[in-house]
Amino acid sequence: MSRPAVVKALWGAAVLVLVAGCSSGGTEDRPGTAPPASTSASTSASAPASPTGSGAPASGGRVTVAGTLTEGLKSPWGVAALPGGDLLVSSRDERTITRVDGRTGAKTVLGEVPGVVPGGEGGLLGLAVRDGWVYAYLTAASDNRIVRMRYGGADGDRLGAPEPVLTGIPKGFVHDGGRIAFGPDGMLYAGTGETGRTGLSQDRSSLGGKILRMTPEGRPAPGNPFPGSVVYSYGHRNVQGIAWDAEGRLWAAEFGQNTWDELNLIEPGRNYGWPEAEGRAGRSGFVDPVAQWPTSEASPSGIAYARGAIWMAGLRGERLWRVPLSGAERSGEPEAFLTGEYGRLRTVVAAGGDRLWLVTSETDTRGTPGAGDDRILRLEVR
């Protein structure tokens, strides 16, 4: 999908003015200029960015866009796979959940989720599915919270009334986190943001700037590092990507402020540094990221694990990053794909084997939407 160069140029000029006025991180993914769009929709890769300290890209990486599953989505954010292969997609701003047929791409709007109050980066965000429940991370009038709704069975394609799972997560115009997922242990994990109040990240009594781990009913999960607390790790700025590798290790992507975006290996009870550290600091008591990127090249949102690598969607960076892994360490340098071809990329979901679903994010008020935006792409990766 190409975008006219003149629109890109005008957008870039306007954004430079905006960034100059809010360089302290007032907007989360720091809208900026992007590389010229390419008309290619097949295998493509760009060289890794030199400021990361990387050399040649890891060998063997490849992404093929096999097709478009569906298009015409508005402010898509969270995606959850249903048994059988269909997808549920949340609309951040329209407060709706849509079922997308995994074969034909046909869309069915299941309904609007009550109690969602969109604004800034808040709204209807992450989704997860378990045992006939649809879980949603949403922004309400007073807080961010996780709710669950019955789905399927005798009610068919209708959502039940939302039931609170966890409330009291700090909300803000920016840095609302929002990604949720069930881990291999059956527990529910959530990435939260510090809402621009940086002190929340180091405050273990706050749910802001954390990764949370809880039972499906919202209670502190057994084995959590801090007794009686759902806090699993802290010192985060804004976590919007969580995924597990083949050995069950938890990985998370988070937005930096002005310097470094991060991919972290998450260990229980550890401190990931914000606001005292951004990127690799080498300081005692803080965990350094496994990979980092200049903020202009990533602004990471969703991540997924497939074919021995973490795949990370970039918003401002408008590219899909591949980070090859060997156990708990990186086995090569990050490699970028699809740079500038589909605009802002919000969510990436493993679809089994060498397949991924990739969701664009041009209609989130910070993109330059074209015909068909936003869409879900079918990817084949190696």
Short mmCIF file of C-alpha atoms in Angstrom, two decimals:
data_model
loop_
_atom_site.label_atom_id
_atom_site.label_comp_id
_atom_site.label_asym_id
_atom_site.label_seq_id
_atom_site.Cartn_x
_atom_site.Cartn_y
_atom_site.Cartn_z
CA MET A 1 0.00 0.00 0.00
CA SER A 2 1.64 3.21 -1.07
CA ARG A 3 1.02 6.68 0.27
CA PRO A 4 1.58 9.79 -1.85
CA ALA A 5 4.98 11.28 -1.18
CA VAL A 6 3.60 14.78 -0.96
CA VAL A 7 1.27 13.78 1.90
CA LYS A 8 4.16 12.20 3.71
CA ALA A 9 6.27 15.28 3.29
CA LEU A 10 3.59 17.62 4.58
CA TRP A 11 2.89 15.31 7.50
CA GLY A 12 6.56 15.12 8.39
CA ALA A 13 6.91 18.92 8.37
CA ALA A 14 3.90 19.34 10.64
CA VAL A 15 5.12 16.70 13.04
CA LEU A 16 8.57 18.26 13.37
CA VAL A 17 6.84 21.32 14.77
CA LEU A 18 4.82 19.17 17.15
CA VAL A 19 7.80 17.20 18.39
CA ALA A 20 9.74 20.37 19.01
CA GLY A 21 6.99 21.46 21.38
CA CYS A 22 6.68 18.17 23.34
CA SER A 23 10.12 16.55 23.35
CA SER A 24 9.69 15.56 26.98
CA GLY A 25 7.39 12.75 25.94
CA GLY A 26 3.92 14.29 26.11
CA THR A 27 2.67 12.06 23.28
CA GLU A 28 3.40 8.38 23.59
CA ASP A 29 4.70 7.19 20.25
CA ARG A 30 6.23 10.49 19.23
CA PRO A 31 4.75 10.89 15.71
CA GLY A 32 7.45 11.66 13.20
CA THR A 33 8.52 11.37 9.62
CA ALA A 34 8.76 7.95 8.06
CA PRO A 35 10.70 6.49 5.14
CA PRO A 36 8.98 6.77 1.76
CA ALA A 37 6.34 4.12 1.27
CA SER A 38 7.12 1.17 -0.93
CA THR A 39 4.67 -0.50 -3.26
CA SER A 40 6.14 -3.93 -2.54
CA ALA A 41 3.95 -6.43 -0.70
CA SER A 42 6.36 -9.34 -0.64
CA THR A 43 9.67 -10.21 0.98
CA SER A 44 11.52 -7.12 2.14
CA ALA A 45 14.02 -6.07 4.78
CA SER A 46 15.91 -2.98 5.76
CA ALA A 47 19.36 -2.71 7.25
CA PRO A 48 19.48 -2.49 11.05
CA ALA A 49 19.92 0.96 12.53
CA SER A 50 23.51 1.85 13.36
CA PRO A 51 22.68 3.77 16.59
CA THR A 52 21.68 0.47 18.25
CA GLY A 53 25.26 -0.66 18.04
CA SER A 54 24.28 -3.41 15.62
CA GLY A 55 26.26 -4.73 12.72
CA ALA A 56 24.91 -6.91 9.91
CA PRO A 57 21.37 -8.20 10.35
CA ALA A 58 20.79 -11.71 11.62
CA SER A 59 20.88 -14.16 8.72
CA GLY A 60 17.82 -16.15 7.70
CA GLY A 61 15.10 -13.62 8.53
CA ARG A 62 12.32 -13.24 6.01
CA VAL A 63 8.79 -11.84 5.93
CA THR A 64 6.31 -12.44 3.12
CA VAL A 65 2.96 -10.67 3.07
CA ALA A 66 0.72 -13.49 1.92
CA GLY A 67 -2.41 -11.34 1.71
CA THR A 68 -4.87 -9.10 3.48
CA LEU A 69 -7.39 -10.80 5.75
CA THR A 70 -9.65 -7.78 6.19
CA GLU A 71 -9.64 -4.00 5.99
CA GLY A 72 -11.74 -1.01 6.96
CA LEU A 73 -11.08 -1.36 10.70
CA LYS A 74 -11.22 1.81 12.81
CA SER A 75 -8.59 2.37 15.53
CA PRO A 76 -7.91 -1.37 15.98
CA TRP A 77 -5.87 -2.16 19.09
CA GLY A 78 -6.26 -5.53 20.78
CA VAL A 79 -6.55 -8.88 19.01
CA ALA A 80 -7.39 -12.28 20.47
CA ALA A 81 -7.62 -15.58 18.59
CA LEU A 82 -10.70 -17.74 19.11
CA PRO A 83 -10.70 -21.54 18.97
CA GLY A 84 -11.09 -22.38 15.30
CA GLY A 85 -9.03 -19.48 14.00
CA ASP A 86 -11.32 -16.46 13.99
CA LEU A 87 -10.12 -13.22 15.59
CA LEU A 88 -11.64 -10.71 17.98
CA VAL A 89 -10.48 -7.13 17.41
CA SER A 90 -11.08 -4.15 19.69
CA SER A 91 -11.61 -0.60 18.45
CA ARG A 92 -9.92 1.77 20.87
CA ASP A 93 -12.02 4.81 19.99
CA GLU A 94 -15.32 3.24 18.88
CA ARG A 95 -15.43 0.97 21.96
CA THR A 96 -16.51 -2.04 19.92
CA ILE A 97 -15.35 -5.62 19.56
CA THR A 98 -15.52 -7.17 16.08
CA ARG A 99 -15.25 -10.82 15.14
CA VAL A 100 -13.20 -11.38 11.98
CA ASP A 101 -13.52 -14.68 10.12
CA GLY A 102 -10.01 -16.15 9.96
CA ARG A 103 -10.55 -17.50 6.44
CA THR A 104 -12.74 -14.98 4.63
CA GLY A 105 -12.11 -11.80 6.64
CA ALA A 106 -15.84 -11.20 7.05
CA LYS A 107 -16.52 -8.84 9.97
CA THR A 108 -19.28 -9.09 12.58
CA VAL A 109 -19.57 -6.34 15.18
CA LEU A 110 -20.37 -8.03 18.49
CA GLY A 111 -21.26 -4.80 20.23
CA GLU A 112 -20.03 -1.82 22.18
CA VAL A 113 -18.40 -2.43 25.56
CA PRO A 114 -20.17 -0.37 28.24
CA GLY A 115 -18.16 1.94 30.46
CA VAL A 116 -15.31 2.70 28.05
CA VAL A 117 -14.23 6.35 28.02
CA PRO A 118 -11.84 6.91 25.07
CA GLY A 119 -9.37 9.77 25.16
CA GLY A 120 -5.76 10.23 24.13
CA GLU A 121 -4.16 6.79 24.25
CA GLY A 122 -6.95 5.34 26.38
CA GLY A 123 -10.07 3.49 25.31
CA LEU A 124 -10.83 -0.14 24.55
CA LEU A 125 -7.36 -1.71 24.41
CA GLY A 126 -6.09 -5.27 24.87
CA LEU A 127 -8.13 -8.46 24.54
CA ALA A 128 -7.66 -12.03 25.74
CA VAL A 129 -9.89 -15.14 25.55
CA ARG A 130 -10.22 -18.00 28.00
CA ASP A 131 -12.89 -20.60 28.85
CA GLY A 132 -15.82 -18.78 27.27
CA TRP A 133 -14.79 -15.36 28.59
CA VAL A 134 -13.52 -12.36 26.65
CA TYR A 135 -11.19 -10.24 28.79
CA ALA A 136 -10.66 -6.57 27.95
CA TYR A 137 -8.33 -3.87 29.25
CA LEU A 138 -10.17 -0.57 29.06
CA THR A 139 -10.14 3.04 30.16
CA ALA A 140 -13.11 3.94 32.36
CA ALA A 141 -14.13 7.28 33.84
CA SER A 142 -11.87 6.96 36.87
CA ASP A 143 -9.21 4.38 36.03
CA ASN A 144 -7.91 1.74 33.66
CA ARG A 145 -9.32 -1.67 34.44
CA ILE A 146 -9.66 -5.24 33.26
CA VAL A 147 -13.13 -6.71 32.78
CA ARG A 148 -14.46 -9.95 31.38
CA MET A 149 -17.59 -10.76 29.38
CA ARG A 150 -19.26 -14.06 28.63
CA TYR A 151 -19.16 -14.95 24.94
CA GLY A 152 -20.53 -17.78 22.85
CA GLY A 153 -22.66 -20.70 23.97
CA ALA A 154 -26.40 -20.13 23.99
CA ASP A 155 -25.92 -16.39 23.45
CA GLY A 156 -24.17 -16.91 20.10
CA ASP A 157 -22.34 -13.86 18.78
CA ARG A 158 -23.23 -11.64 21.71
CA LEU A 159 -21.13 -10.34 24.57
CA GLY A 160 -22.38 -10.57 28.13
CA ALA A 161 -22.29 -7.69 30.59
CA PRO A 162 -18.76 -6.77 31.72
CA GLU A 163 -17.66 -8.02 35.13
CA PRO A 164 -14.70 -6.34 36.89
CA VAL A 165 -11.55 -8.41 37.17
CA LEU A 166 -9.06 -5.75 38.31
CA THR A 167 -9.73 -2.05 38.88
CA GLY A 168 -7.63 0.89 40.03
CA ILE A 169 -4.95 0.88 37.34
CA PRO A 170 -3.91 4.55 36.89
CA LYS A 171 -5.23 6.26 33.75
CA GLY A 172 -3.92 9.23 31.82
CA PHE A 173 -4.11 10.95 28.46
CA VAL A 174 -0.89 9.08 27.62
CA HIS A 175 0.98 5.96 28.78
CA ASP A 176 -2.02 3.76 29.55
CA GLY A 177 -0.37 0.42 28.73
CA GLY A 178 -3.14 -1.98 27.78
CA ARG A 179 -1.82 -5.31 26.54
CA ILE A 180 -3.19 -8.43 28.27
CA ALA A 181 -2.53 -12.13 27.66
CA PHE A 182 -2.79 -15.47 29.39
CA GLY A 183 0.57 -17.07 30.05
CA PRO A 184 1.57 -20.75 29.83
CA ASP A 185 0.85 -20.96 33.56
CA GLY A 186 -2.81 -20.07 33.04
CA MET A 187 -2.42 -16.72 34.77
CA LEU A 188 -3.48 -13.38 33.27
CA TYR A 189 -0.70 -10.82 32.62
CA ALA A 190 -1.14 -7.11 31.91
CA GLY A 191 1.25 -4.37 30.83
CA THR A 192 0.50 -0.94 32.32
CA GLY A 193 1.85 2.59 31.91
CA GLU A 194 2.80 5.31 34.36
CA THR A 195 0.39 7.84 32.77
CA GLY A 196 3.17 10.45 32.57
CA ARG A 197 3.64 10.40 36.36
CA THR A 198 7.09 8.86 36.38
CA GLY A 199 7.18 8.20 40.12
CA LEU A 200 4.51 5.52 39.80
CA SER A 201 6.93 3.15 38.07
CA GLN A 202 9.13 2.74 41.16
CA ASP A 203 6.18 2.72 43.61
CA ARG A 204 5.33 -0.94 44.19
CA SER A 205 2.04 0.04 45.82
CA SER A 206 0.85 1.51 42.49
CA LEU A 207 -0.36 -0.57 39.54
CA GLY A 208 1.09 1.97 37.07
CA GLY A 209 4.32 1.30 35.17
CA LYS A 210 4.22 -2.43 35.90
CA ILE A 211 3.66 -5.88 34.54
CA LEU A 212 0.86 -7.48 36.54
CA ARG A 213 0.15 -11.19 37.09
CA MET A 214 -3.18 -12.39 38.41
CA THR A 215 -5.60 -15.30 38.47
CA PRO A 216 -8.41 -15.27 35.88
CA GLU A 217 -10.59 -13.77 38.65
CA GLY A 218 -8.14 -10.93 39.31
CA ARG A 219 -6.50 -12.09 42.54
CA PRO A 220 -2.72 -12.04 43.08
CA ALA A 221 -1.36 -15.13 41.36
CA PRO A 222 0.34 -17.84 43.41
CA GLY A 223 4.11 -17.37 43.44
CA ASN A 224 4.06 -13.62 42.78
CA PRO A 225 7.21 -11.92 44.08
CA PHE A 226 5.45 -9.47 46.42
CA PRO A 227 2.99 -11.14 48.82
CA GLY A 228 -0.61 -10.08 48.33
CA SER A 229 0.19 -8.03 45.22
CA VAL A 230 -0.52 -8.51 41.52
CA VAL A 231 2.75 -6.67 40.71
CA TYR A 232 5.14 -8.98 38.85
CA SER A 233 7.82 -6.52 37.68
CA TYR A 234 8.24 -2.77 37.99
CA GLY A 235 10.23 0.20 36.75
CA HIS A 236 8.45 0.24 33.39
CA ARG A 237 7.39 3.34 31.44
CA ASN A 238 4.65 2.00 29.16
CA VAL A 239 4.38 -1.71 28.38
CA GLN A 240 2.28 -2.51 25.30
CA GLY A 241 3.77 -5.81 24.15
CA ILE A 242 3.98 -9.13 26.01
CA ALA A 243 4.70 -12.63 24.69
CA TRP A 244 6.24 -15.94 25.74
CA ASP A 245 8.90 -17.90 23.90
CA ALA A 246 8.91 -21.67 23.33
CA GLU A 247 10.44 -22.26 26.78
CA GLY A 248 7.85 -20.14 28.57
CA ARG A 249 10.04 -17.08 29.17
CA LEU A 250 8.15 -13.77 29.27
CA TRP A 251 9.25 -10.91 26.98
CA ALA A 252 7.93 -7.36 26.96
CA ALA A 253 8.33 -4.30 24.73
CA GLU A 254 8.03 -0.79 26.09
CA PHE A 255 8.23 2.78 24.95
CA GLY A 256 11.21 4.89 25.91
CA GLN A 257 10.94 8.65 26.23
CA ASN A 258 13.46 10.42 24.01
CA THR A 259 16.30 7.96 23.59
CA TRP A 260 15.70 4.20 23.70
CA ASP A 261 12.75 1.86 23.20
CA GLU A 262 13.27 -1.55 24.79
CA LEU A 263 12.70 -5.29 24.52
CA ASN A 264 13.09 -6.88 27.95
CA LEU A 265 13.25 -10.40 29.33
CA ILE A 266 10.90 -10.24 32.31
CA GLU A 267 11.82 -11.88 35.59
CA PRO A 268 9.62 -11.76 38.70
CA GLY A 269 10.31 -8.99 41.17
CA ARG A 270 12.93 -7.25 39.05
CA ASN A 271 13.27 -3.50 38.51
CA TYR A 272 13.53 -2.33 34.88
CA GLY A 273 14.79 1.12 35.73
CA TRP A 274 12.33 3.79 34.65
CA PRO A 275 12.60 6.73 35.28
CA GLU A 276 16.17 6.34 36.57
CA ALA A 277 17.32 4.43 33.48
CA GLU A 278 16.25 4.39 29.82
CA GLY A 279 17.91 1.71 27.72
CA ARG A 280 21.11 0.00 28.80
CA ALA A 281 22.40 1.71 31.92
CA GLY A 282 24.63 -0.98 33.44
CA ARG A 283 23.49 0.06 36.91
CA SER A 284 23.20 -2.25 39.89
CA GLY A 285 19.62 -3.06 40.78
CA PHE A 286 18.22 -2.42 37.29
CA VAL A 287 17.71 -4.93 34.47
CA ASP A 288 19.11 -3.86 31.11
CA PRO A 289 17.09 -4.55 27.94
CA VAL A 290 18.00 -7.42 25.63
CA ALA A 291 17.56 -5.08 22.66
CA GLN A 292 17.02 -1.35 22.25
CA TRP A 293 16.16 1.03 19.42
CA PRO A 294 16.18 4.79 18.89
CA THR A 295 12.66 6.05 19.50
CA SER A 296 12.35 7.16 15.87
CA GLU A 297 12.75 3.57 14.67
CA ALA A 298 10.36 1.66 16.88
CA SER A 299 7.74 3.02 19.31
CA PRO A 300 6.91 -0.63 19.95
CA SER A 301 3.42 -1.93 20.55
CA GLY A 302 2.47 -5.61 20.20
CA ILE A 303 4.96 -8.47 20.08
CA ALA A 304 4.71 -12.17 19.23
CA TYR A 305 7.03 -15.17 19.25
CA ALA A 306 7.48 -17.33 16.13
CA ARG A 307 10.28 -19.25 14.43
CA GLY A 308 12.83 -18.63 17.16
CA ALA A 309 12.39 -14.86 17.28
CA ILE A 310 10.38 -12.08 18.84
CA TRP A 311 8.48 -10.06 16.23
CA MET A 312 7.74 -6.50 17.30
CA ALA A 313 5.32 -4.04 15.68
CA GLY A 314 6.51 -0.42 15.43
CA LEU A 315 4.21 2.61 15.43
CA ARG A 316 6.34 5.65 14.70
CA GLY A 317 8.98 3.36 13.20
CA GLU A 318 6.44 1.91 10.74
CA ARG A 319 8.25 -1.40 10.58
CA LEU A 320 8.21 -4.96 11.89
CA TRP A 321 11.30 -5.91 13.90
CA ARG A 322 12.67 -9.43 14.19
CA VAL A 323 14.83 -10.19 17.24
CA PRO A 324 16.39 -13.69 16.99
CA LEU A 325 16.77 -15.51 20.30
CA SER A 326 18.88 -18.28 21.74
CA GLY A 327 17.41 -19.15 25.10
CA ALA A 328 17.31 -16.05 27.26
CA GLU A 329 19.70 -14.10 25.04
CA ARG A 330 19.71 -12.51 21.62
CA SER A 331 21.37 -14.68 18.99
CA GLY A 332 21.80 -11.94 16.39
CA GLU A 333 21.10 -8.31 15.66
CA PRO A 334 17.53 -7.04 15.22
CA GLU A 335 16.32 -6.88 11.64
CA ALA A 336 13.60 -4.59 10.23
CA PHE A 337 10.96 -5.56 7.67
CA LEU A 338 8.14 -3.78 5.81
CA THR A 339 9.64 -0.39 6.59
CA GLY A 340 7.19 2.31 5.57
CA GLU A 341 5.08 -0.04 3.46
CA TYR A 342 1.93 -0.24 5.58
CA GLY A 343 2.28 2.72 7.89
CA ARG A 344 2.01 2.43 11.64
CA LEU A 345 1.93 -1.13 13.00
CA ARG A 346 0.02 -1.80 16.22
CA THR A 347 -0.41 -5.49 16.97
CA VAL A 348 1.24 -8.73 15.90
CA VAL A 349 -0.22 -12.12 16.81
CA ALA A 350 1.22 -15.60 16.38
CA ALA A 351 -1.02 -17.73 14.17
CA GLY A 352 0.88 -21.03 14.45
CA GLY A 353 3.99 -22.30 12.71
CA ASP A 354 5.50 -19.66 10.46
CA ARG A 355 2.37 -17.47 10.33
CA LEU A 356 1.59 -14.12 11.96
CA TRP A 357 -1.32 -11.68 11.90
CA LEU A 358 -0.20 -8.04 11.66
CA VAL A 359 -2.57 -5.14 12.41
CA THR A 360 -1.96 -1.63 11.10
CA SER A 361 -2.75 1.57 13.04
CA GLU A 362 -3.26 4.44 10.63
CA THR A 363 -6.69 5.47 11.95
CA ASP A 364 -5.56 6.14 15.54
CA THR A 365 -5.41 9.97 14.96
CA ARG A 366 -1.62 9.86 14.46
CA GLY A 367 -1.42 8.18 11.09
CA THR A 368 -2.17 9.20 7.53
CA PRO A 369 -4.93 6.74 6.61
CA GLY A 370 -5.39 5.67 3.03
CA ALA A 371 -7.99 3.59 1.24
CA GLY A 372 -8.64 0.36 3.14
CA ASP A 373 -7.02 1.38 6.42
CA ASP A 374 -6.86 -0.18 8.87
CA ARG A 375 -6.19 -3.76 7.91
CA ILE A 376 -5.04 -7.17 9.13
CA LEU A 377 -2.25 -8.72 7.06
CA ARG A 378 -1.34 -12.39 6.73
CA LEU A 379 2.41 -12.87 7.16
CA GLU A 380 4.68 -15.83 6.59
CA VAL A 381 7.96 -15.51 8.48
CA ARG A 382 11.26 -17.29 8.83
#
